[in-house]
PDB file of C-alpha atoms in Angstrom:
ATOM      1  CA  MET G  69     125.146  27.120 169.763  1.00  0.00           C
ATOM      2  CA  LYS G  70     127.173  26.653 172.981  1.00  0.00           C
ATOM      3  CA  GLU G  71     126.830  22.982 174.413  1.00  0.00           C
ATOM      4  CA  LYS G  72     124.812  23.126 177.704  1.00  0.00           C
ATOM      5  CA  LEU G  73     127.067  21.791 180.983  1.00  0.00           C
ATOM      6  CA  LEU G  74     124.610  19.284 183.339  1.00  0.00           C
ATOM      7  CA  VAL G  75     124.314  20.644 187.075  1.00  0.00           C
ATOM      8  CA  GLY G  76     122.687  18.410 189.294  1.00  0.00           C
ATOM      9  CA  TRP G  77     119.744  19.199 191.568  1.00  0.00           C
ATOM     10  CA  LYS G  78     122.384  21.118 194.287  1.00  0.00           C
ATOM     11  CA  GLU G  79     126.046  22.371 193.464  1.00  0.00           C
ATOM     12  CA  THR G  80     129.112  23.862 195.029  1.00  0.00           C
ATOM     13  CA  LEU G  81     130.330  27.067 193.597  1.00  0.00           C
ATOM     14  CA  ASP G  82     132.579  29.952 194.272  1.00  0.00           C
ATOM     15  CA  LEU G  83     131.763  33.798 194.555  1.00  0.00           C
ATOM     16  CA  PRO G  84     134.706  34.863 194.404  1.00  0.00           C
ATOM     17  CA  GLU G  85     133.806  38.937 194.067  1.00  0.00           C
ATOM     18  CA  LEU G  86     132.100  38.109 197.368  1.00  0.00           C
ATOM     19  CA  GLY G  87     134.747  36.185 199.023  1.00  0.00           C
ATOM     20  CA  ILE G  88     132.993  33.654 199.221  1.00  0.00           C
ATOM     21  CA  TYR G  89     134.175  29.985 198.579  1.00  0.00           C
ATOM     22  CA  GLY G  90     132.626  26.681 198.567  1.00  0.00           C
ATOM     23  CA  ILE G  91     129.080  27.523 199.245  1.00  0.00           C
ATOM     24  CA  GLU G  92     126.263  24.601 198.563  1.00  0.00           C
ATOM     25  CA  ALA G  93     123.415  25.989 196.329  1.00  0.00           C
ATOM     26  CA  LYS G  94     119.824  24.668 195.643  1.00  0.00           C
ATOM     27  CA  VAL G  95     119.297  24.667 192.149  1.00  0.00           C
ATOM     28  CA  ASP G  96     115.439  25.492 191.831  1.00  0.00           C
ATOM     29  CA  THR G  97     114.078  25.984 188.423  1.00  0.00           C
ATOM     30  CA  GLY G  98     110.903  27.182 189.920  1.00  0.00           C
ATOM     31  CA  ALA G  99     112.500  30.346 191.153  1.00  0.00           C
ATOM     32  CA  ALA G 100     113.079  33.010 188.411  1.00  0.00           C
ATOM     33  CA  SER G 101     116.311  34.621 190.369  1.00  0.00           C
ATOM     34  CA  SER G 102     119.233  33.387 192.207  1.00  0.00           C
ATOM     35  CA  VAL G 103     118.961  34.514 195.959  1.00  0.00           C
ATOM     36  CA  LEU G 104     121.896  34.565 198.751  1.00  0.00           C
ATOM     37  CA  HIS G 105     121.344  34.354 202.251  1.00  0.00           C
ATOM     38  CA  CYS G 106     121.936  37.454 204.553  1.00  0.00           C
ATOM     39  CA  ASN G 107     121.978  38.031 207.833  1.00  0.00           C
ATOM     40  CA  SER G 108     121.206  41.640 207.368  1.00  0.00           C
ATOM     41  CA  TYR G 109     121.173  44.234 205.201  1.00  0.00           C
ATOM     42  CA  LYS G 110     120.504  48.539 204.938  1.00  0.00           C
ATOM     43  CA  ILE G 111     120.450  50.463 201.211  1.00  0.00           C
ATOM     44  CA  ILE G 112     122.518  53.827 201.398  1.00  0.00           C
ATOM     45  CA  ASN G 113     122.972  56.600 198.627  1.00  0.00           C
ATOM     46  CA  GLU G 114     125.785  57.890 197.790  1.00  0.00           C
ATOM     47  CA  ASP G 115     125.955  60.439 195.438  1.00  0.00           C
ATOM     48  CA  GLY G 116     123.132  59.104 193.602  1.00  0.00           C
ATOM     49  CA  GLN G 117     123.994  55.796 193.785  1.00  0.00           C
ATOM     50  CA  ASP G 118     122.110  53.242 195.498  1.00  0.00           C
ATOM     51  CA  TRP G 119     124.113  50.599 197.813  1.00  0.00           C
ATOM     52  CA  ILE G 120     123.468  47.536 199.831  1.00  0.00           C
ATOM     53  CA  ILE G 121     125.386  47.154 203.080  1.00  0.00           C
ATOM     54  CA  CYS G 122     124.908  43.320 204.128  1.00  0.00           C
ATOM     55  CA  GLU G 123     126.400  40.890 206.576  1.00  0.00           C
ATOM     56  CA  LEU G 124     126.867  37.563 204.693  1.00  0.00           C
ATOM     57  CA  ILE G 125     128.581  34.671 206.002  1.00  0.00           C
ATOM     58  CA  ILE G 126     131.614  34.013 203.959  1.00  0.00           C
ATOM     59  CA  ASN G 127     132.521  30.395 205.748  1.00  0.00           C
ATOM     60  CA  PHE G 128     129.394  28.321 206.326  1.00  0.00           C
ATOM     61  CA  LYS G 129     131.131  25.824 208.118  1.00  0.00           C
ATOM     62  CA  THR G 130     133.006  28.097 211.170  1.00  0.00           C
ATOM     63  CA  LYS G 131     129.901  30.625 210.076  1.00  0.00           C
ATOM     64  CA  GLU G 132     132.316  33.677 209.494  1.00  0.00           C
ATOM     65  CA  THR G 133     130.862  36.530 208.521  1.00  0.00           C
ATOM     66  CA  LYS G 134     131.955  39.905 206.823  1.00  0.00           C
ATOM     67  CA  THR G 135     129.907  43.166 205.791  1.00  0.00           C
ATOM     68  CA  LEU G 136     130.474  44.173 202.361  1.00  0.00           C
ATOM     69  CA  LYS G 137     129.464  47.736 200.895  1.00  0.00           C
ATOM     70  CA  LEU G 138     128.014  46.607 197.494  1.00  0.00           C
ATOM     71  CA  LYS G 139     126.890  48.990 194.169  1.00  0.00           C
ATOM     72  CA  LEU G 140     123.159  48.022 193.950  1.00  0.00           C
ATOM     73  CA  TYR G 141     122.140  46.655 190.274  1.00  0.00           C
ATOM     74  CA  ARG G 142     118.504  46.859 190.571  1.00  0.00           C
ATOM     75  CA  THR G 143     115.525  46.662 192.822  1.00  0.00           C
ATOM     76  CA  LYS G 144     112.298  44.931 192.256  1.00  0.00           C
ATOM     77  CA  LEU G 145     109.049  43.822 193.570  1.00  0.00           C
ATOM     78  CA  VAL G 146     108.938  40.354 193.372  1.00  0.00           C
ATOM     79  CA  LYS G 147     106.283  37.466 194.671  1.00  0.00           C
ATOM     80  CA  SER G 148     107.936  35.341 197.526  1.00  0.00           C
ATOM     81  CA  SER G 149     107.129  31.562 197.564  1.00  0.00           C
ATOM     82  CA  PHE G 150     104.382  32.381 200.079  1.00  0.00           C
ATOM     83  CA  GLY G 151     102.170  34.361 197.810  1.00  0.00           C
ATOM     84  CA  GLN G 152     103.561  37.696 199.957  1.00  0.00           C
ATOM     85  CA  GLU G 153     104.772  40.597 197.671  1.00  0.00           C
ATOM     86  CA  GLU G 154     108.466  42.081 198.883  1.00  0.00           C
ATOM     87  CA  LYS G 155     111.015  44.152 197.476  1.00  0.00           C
ATOM     88  CA  ARG G 156     114.647  42.425 196.638  1.00  0.00           C
ATOM     89  CA  TYR G 157     117.442  44.235 195.994  1.00  0.00           C
ATOM     90  CA  TYR G 158     120.281  42.700 193.538  1.00  0.00           C
ATOM     91  CA  ILE G 159     123.854  43.393 192.860  1.00  0.00           C
ATOM     92  CA  ARG G 160     125.474  41.707 189.699  1.00  0.00           C
ATOM     93  CA  THR G 161     128.717  39.435 190.474  1.00  0.00           C
ATOM     94  CA  THR G 162     130.339  36.503 189.227  1.00  0.00           C
ATOM     95  CA  ALA G 163     130.100  32.825 190.026  1.00  0.00           C
ATOM     96  CA  THR G 164     132.245  30.014 189.140  1.00  0.00           C
ATOM     97  CA  LEU G 165     131.280  26.386 188.369  1.00  0.00           C
ATOM     98  CA  TYR G 166     133.264  23.575 186.256  1.00  0.00           C
ATOM     99  CA  ASN G 167     136.210  26.274 186.423  1.00  0.00           C
ATOM    100  CA  GLN G 168     134.424  28.837 184.629  1.00  0.00           C
ATOM    101  CA  VAL G 169     133.675  31.960 185.436  1.00  0.00           C
ATOM    102  CA  PHE G 170     129.538  33.197 185.051  1.00  0.00           C
ATOM    103  CA  SER G 171     127.945  36.763 185.423  1.00  0.00           C
ATOM    104  CA  ILE G 172     124.865  36.662 187.941  1.00  0.00           C
ATOM    105  CA  LYS G 173     122.483  38.697 189.268  1.00  0.00           C
ATOM    106  CA  ILE G 174     121.612  37.718 193.003  1.00  0.00           C
ATOM    107  CA  SER G 175     119.461  39.060 195.579  1.00  0.00           C
ATOM    108  CA  PHE G 176     119.538  39.046 199.422  1.00  0.00           C
ATOM    109  CA  ARG G 177     117.382  37.329 201.791  1.00  0.00           C
ATOM    110  CA  ASN G 178     117.214  35.773 205.231  1.00  0.00           C
ATOM    111  CA  ARG G 179     117.638  31.951 204.775  1.00  0.00           C
ATOM    112  CA  SER G 180     118.834  30.663 207.789  1.00  0.00           C
ATOM    113  CA  GLN G 181     115.631  28.463 208.104  1.00  0.00           C
ATOM    114  CA  MET G 182     116.621  26.893 205.043  1.00  0.00           C
ATOM    115  CA  THR G 183     118.591  23.671 204.045  1.00  0.00           C
ATOM    116  CA  TYR G 184     120.793  25.611 201.286  1.00  0.00           C
ATOM    117  CA  PRO G 185     122.701  28.960 201.886  1.00  0.00           C
ATOM    118  CA  MET G 186     121.754  29.654 198.221  1.00  0.00           C
ATOM    119  CA  LEU G 187     119.195  29.294 195.558  1.00  0.00           C
ATOM    120  CA  LEU G 188     120.266  28.992 191.390  1.00  0.00           C
ATOM    121  CA  GLY G 189     117.669  30.529 189.657  1.00  0.00           C
ATOM    122  CA  LYS G 190     115.920  30.036 186.441  1.00  0.00           C
ATOM    123  CA  ASN G 191     117.671  33.276 185.071  1.00  0.00           C
ATOM    124  CA  PHE G 192     120.839  32.112 185.909  1.00  0.00           C
ATOM    125  CA  LEU G 193     120.347  28.488 184.802  1.00  0.00           C
ATOM    126  CA  ASN G 194     118.912  29.142 181.240  1.00  0.00           C
ATOM    127  CA  LYS G 195     120.960  28.673 177.941  1.00  0.00           C
ATOM    128  CA  ARG G 196     124.170  27.550 180.077  1.00  0.00           C
ATOM    129  CA  PHE G 197     122.553  24.180 182.280  1.00  0.00           C
ATOM    130  CA  LEU G 198     120.379  21.561 182.233  1.00  0.00           C
ATOM    131  CA  VAL G 199     119.485  19.985 185.196  1.00  0.00           C
ATOM    132  CA  ASP G 200     119.810  16.788 186.227  1.00  0.00           C
ATOM    133  CA  VAL G 201     117.726  16.127 189.584  1.00  0.00           C
ATOM    134  CA  SER G 202     119.072  12.864 190.284  1.00  0.00           C
ATOM    135  CA  LYS G 203     122.539  13.894 190.819  1.00  0.00           C
ATOM    136  CA  GLU G 204     124.219  16.261 192.919  1.00  0.00           C
ATOM    137  CA  ASN G 205     127.547  18.014 192.607  1.00  0.00           C
ATOM    138  CA  LEU G 206     128.318  17.175 189.077  1.00  0.00           C
ATOM    139  CA  SER G 207     130.934  20.589 188.386  1.00  0.00           C
ATOM    140  CA  MET G 208     133.203  19.327 191.093  1.00  0.00           C
ATOM    141  CA  LYS G 209     132.875  16.104 190.263  1.00  0.00           C
ATOM    142  CA  THR G 210     133.674  16.541 186.529  1.00  0.00           C
ATOM    143  CA  LEU G 211     137.279  18.611 188.306  1.00  0.00           C
ATOM    144  CA  VAL G 212     138.200  16.003 190.525  1.00  0.00           C
ATOM    145  CA  LYS G 213     138.746  13.555 187.546  1.00  0.00           C
TER     146      LYS G 213
END
């Protein structure tokens, strides 16, 4: 069995396929899926394939945005933390932590009122990571040594 990596209550990671580097994510074991802030999005269908066109912030200090067209992996009805059902759109991409690349499924939501632009949910964390809620950015601190 592969040893699990230790993460804190928040981590800084990269989403290289999306051109996003150094994004702060809150680790949320109560959330099933991982969520990324998206200013706006629309779903289109081209030749039988669904795509999501979304405006993402790629630099959180300067608020620089980029519009991406991404292949839709899945659509699912989920219950929000407020108890309301909403349709979520998911993509598959990669995330880099501990200088390792992991596959991740991400849905999009406007998180402009939240402290962190991304949530890492238990579907991503499961079988890979253990969470120490008293620590933060453990994946970055290991690389700096």
